[in-house]
mmCIF file of C-alpha atoms in Angstrom:
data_model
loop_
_atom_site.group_PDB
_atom_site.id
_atom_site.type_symbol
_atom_site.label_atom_id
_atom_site.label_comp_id
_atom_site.label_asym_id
_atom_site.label_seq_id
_atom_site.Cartn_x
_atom_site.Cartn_y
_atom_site.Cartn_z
ATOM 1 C CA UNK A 11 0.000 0.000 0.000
ATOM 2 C CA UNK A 12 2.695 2.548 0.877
ATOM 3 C CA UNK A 13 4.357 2.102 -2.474
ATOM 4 C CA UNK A 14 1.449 2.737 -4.345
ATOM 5 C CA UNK A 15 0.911 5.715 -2.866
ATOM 6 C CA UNK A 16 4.243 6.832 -3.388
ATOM 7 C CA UNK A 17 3.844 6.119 -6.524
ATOM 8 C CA UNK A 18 0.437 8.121 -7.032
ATOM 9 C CA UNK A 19 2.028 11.426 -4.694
ATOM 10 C CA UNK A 20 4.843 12.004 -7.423
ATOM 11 C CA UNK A 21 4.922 14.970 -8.725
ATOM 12 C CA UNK A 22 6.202 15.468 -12.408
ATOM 13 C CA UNK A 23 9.319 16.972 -11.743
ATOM 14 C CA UNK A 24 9.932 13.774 -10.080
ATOM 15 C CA UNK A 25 9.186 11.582 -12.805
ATOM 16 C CA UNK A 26 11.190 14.135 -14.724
ATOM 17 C CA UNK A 27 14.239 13.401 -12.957
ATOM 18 C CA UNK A 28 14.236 9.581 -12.562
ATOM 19 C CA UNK A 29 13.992 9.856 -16.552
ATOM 20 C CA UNK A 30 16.150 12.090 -17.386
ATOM 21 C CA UNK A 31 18.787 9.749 -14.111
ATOM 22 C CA UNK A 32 17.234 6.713 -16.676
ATOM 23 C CA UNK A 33 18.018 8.098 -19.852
ATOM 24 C CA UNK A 34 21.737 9.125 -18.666
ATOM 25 C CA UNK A 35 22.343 5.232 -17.633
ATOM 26 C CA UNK A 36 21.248 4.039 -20.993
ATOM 27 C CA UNK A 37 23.700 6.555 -22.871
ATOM 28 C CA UNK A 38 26.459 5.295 -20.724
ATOM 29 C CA UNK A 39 25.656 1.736 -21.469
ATOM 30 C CA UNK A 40 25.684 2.851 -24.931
ATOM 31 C CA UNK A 41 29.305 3.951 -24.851
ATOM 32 C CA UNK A 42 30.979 0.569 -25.136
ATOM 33 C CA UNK A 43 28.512 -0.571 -28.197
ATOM 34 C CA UNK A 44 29.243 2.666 -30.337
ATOM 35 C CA UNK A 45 33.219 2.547 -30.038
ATOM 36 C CA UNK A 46 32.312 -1.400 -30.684
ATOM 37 C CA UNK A 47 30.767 0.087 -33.497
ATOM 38 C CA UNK A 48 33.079 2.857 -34.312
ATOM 39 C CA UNK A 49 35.784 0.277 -34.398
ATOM 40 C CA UNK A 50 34.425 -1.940 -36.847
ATOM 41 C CA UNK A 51 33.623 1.180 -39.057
ATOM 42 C CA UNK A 52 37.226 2.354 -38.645
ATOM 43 C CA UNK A 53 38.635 -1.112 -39.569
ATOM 44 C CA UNK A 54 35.854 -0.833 -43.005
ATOM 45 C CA UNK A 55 37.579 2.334 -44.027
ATOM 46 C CA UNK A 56 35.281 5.341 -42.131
ATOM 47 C CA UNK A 57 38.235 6.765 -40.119
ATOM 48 C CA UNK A 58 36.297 9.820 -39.672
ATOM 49 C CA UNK A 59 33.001 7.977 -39.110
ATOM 50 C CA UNK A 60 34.269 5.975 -36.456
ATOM 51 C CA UNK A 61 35.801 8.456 -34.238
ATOM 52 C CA UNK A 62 33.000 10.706 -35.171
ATOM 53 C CA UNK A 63 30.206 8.458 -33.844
ATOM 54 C CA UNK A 64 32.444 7.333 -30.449
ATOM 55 C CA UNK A 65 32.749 11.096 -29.990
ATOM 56 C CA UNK A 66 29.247 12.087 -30.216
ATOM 57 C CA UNK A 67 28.350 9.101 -27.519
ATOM 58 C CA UNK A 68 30.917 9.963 -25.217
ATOM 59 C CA UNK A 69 29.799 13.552 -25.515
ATOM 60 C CA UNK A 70 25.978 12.501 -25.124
ATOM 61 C CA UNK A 71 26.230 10.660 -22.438
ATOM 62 C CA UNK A 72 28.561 12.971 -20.549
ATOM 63 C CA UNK A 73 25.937 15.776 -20.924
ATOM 64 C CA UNK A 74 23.267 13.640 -19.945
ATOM 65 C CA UNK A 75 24.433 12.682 -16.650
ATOM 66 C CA UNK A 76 25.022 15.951 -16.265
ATOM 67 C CA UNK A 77 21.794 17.520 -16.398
ATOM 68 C CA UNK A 78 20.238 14.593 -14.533
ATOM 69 C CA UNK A 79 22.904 14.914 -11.697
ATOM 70 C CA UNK A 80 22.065 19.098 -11.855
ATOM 71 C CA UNK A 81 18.165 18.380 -11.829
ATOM 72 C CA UNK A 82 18.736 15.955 -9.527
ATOM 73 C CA UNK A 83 20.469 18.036 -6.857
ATOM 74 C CA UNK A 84 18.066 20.721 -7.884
ATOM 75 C CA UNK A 85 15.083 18.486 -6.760
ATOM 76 C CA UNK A 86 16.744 17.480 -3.753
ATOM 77 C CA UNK A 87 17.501 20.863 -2.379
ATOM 78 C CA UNK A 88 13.914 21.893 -3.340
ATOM 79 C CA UNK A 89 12.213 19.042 -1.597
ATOM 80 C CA UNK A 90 14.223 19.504 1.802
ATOM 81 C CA UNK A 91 13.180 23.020 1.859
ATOM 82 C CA UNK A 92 9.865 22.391 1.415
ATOM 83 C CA UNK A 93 9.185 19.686 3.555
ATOM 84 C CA UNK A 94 11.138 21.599 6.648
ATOM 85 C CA UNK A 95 13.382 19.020 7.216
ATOM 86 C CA UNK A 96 16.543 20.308 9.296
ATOM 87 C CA UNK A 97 19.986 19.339 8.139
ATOM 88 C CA UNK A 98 22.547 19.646 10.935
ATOM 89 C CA UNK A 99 26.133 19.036 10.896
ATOM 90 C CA UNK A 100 27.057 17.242 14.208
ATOM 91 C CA UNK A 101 30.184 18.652 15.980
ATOM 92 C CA UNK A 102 33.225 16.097 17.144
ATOM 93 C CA UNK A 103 31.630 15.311 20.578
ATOM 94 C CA UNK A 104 28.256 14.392 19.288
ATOM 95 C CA UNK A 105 28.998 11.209 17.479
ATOM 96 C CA UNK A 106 29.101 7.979 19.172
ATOM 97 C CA UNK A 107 31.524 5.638 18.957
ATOM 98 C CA UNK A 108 31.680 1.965 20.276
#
């Protein structure tokens, strides 16, 4: 029951960022397959091809983690306002040690 409503409370800047935190894991997985790719289109004679297309998914999925890690700090920050929650940094006599 609680993860259904979970589920049903999420806003769509939420959904936003666990697609756009989705999308940036699929471009990384990508990585290996396009300079698979590129490599087999370098060794058929597209030098340019090759590097070109292991470029453009390094590139893509750099920028896409990027802007899913920024949204999804973003979110955070905006969330723990919101709900009131405190955040306290505990000083050296505070923590407990066994």
């Amino acid at each position: 029951m609680a993860v259904w409503y979970a589920v049903r409370t999420m806003r769509r800047s939420t959904m936003l960022v666990i697609a756009a935190a989705l999308l940036a894991l699929v471009l990384v997985a990508a990585v290996p397959v396009a300079a698979l790719v590129g490599v087999i289109m370098m060794l058929l004679g597209h030098i340019v091809g090759g590097l070109a297309l292991f470029g453009a998914s390094v590139l893509a999925a750099a920028a896409a983690v990027v802007i899913a890690s920024l949204s999804g700090v973003r979110h955070l920050r905006k969330l723990v306002t919101q709900q009131g929650y405190r955040i306290v940094q505990l000083g050296r006599g505070e923590y407990y040690y066994d």
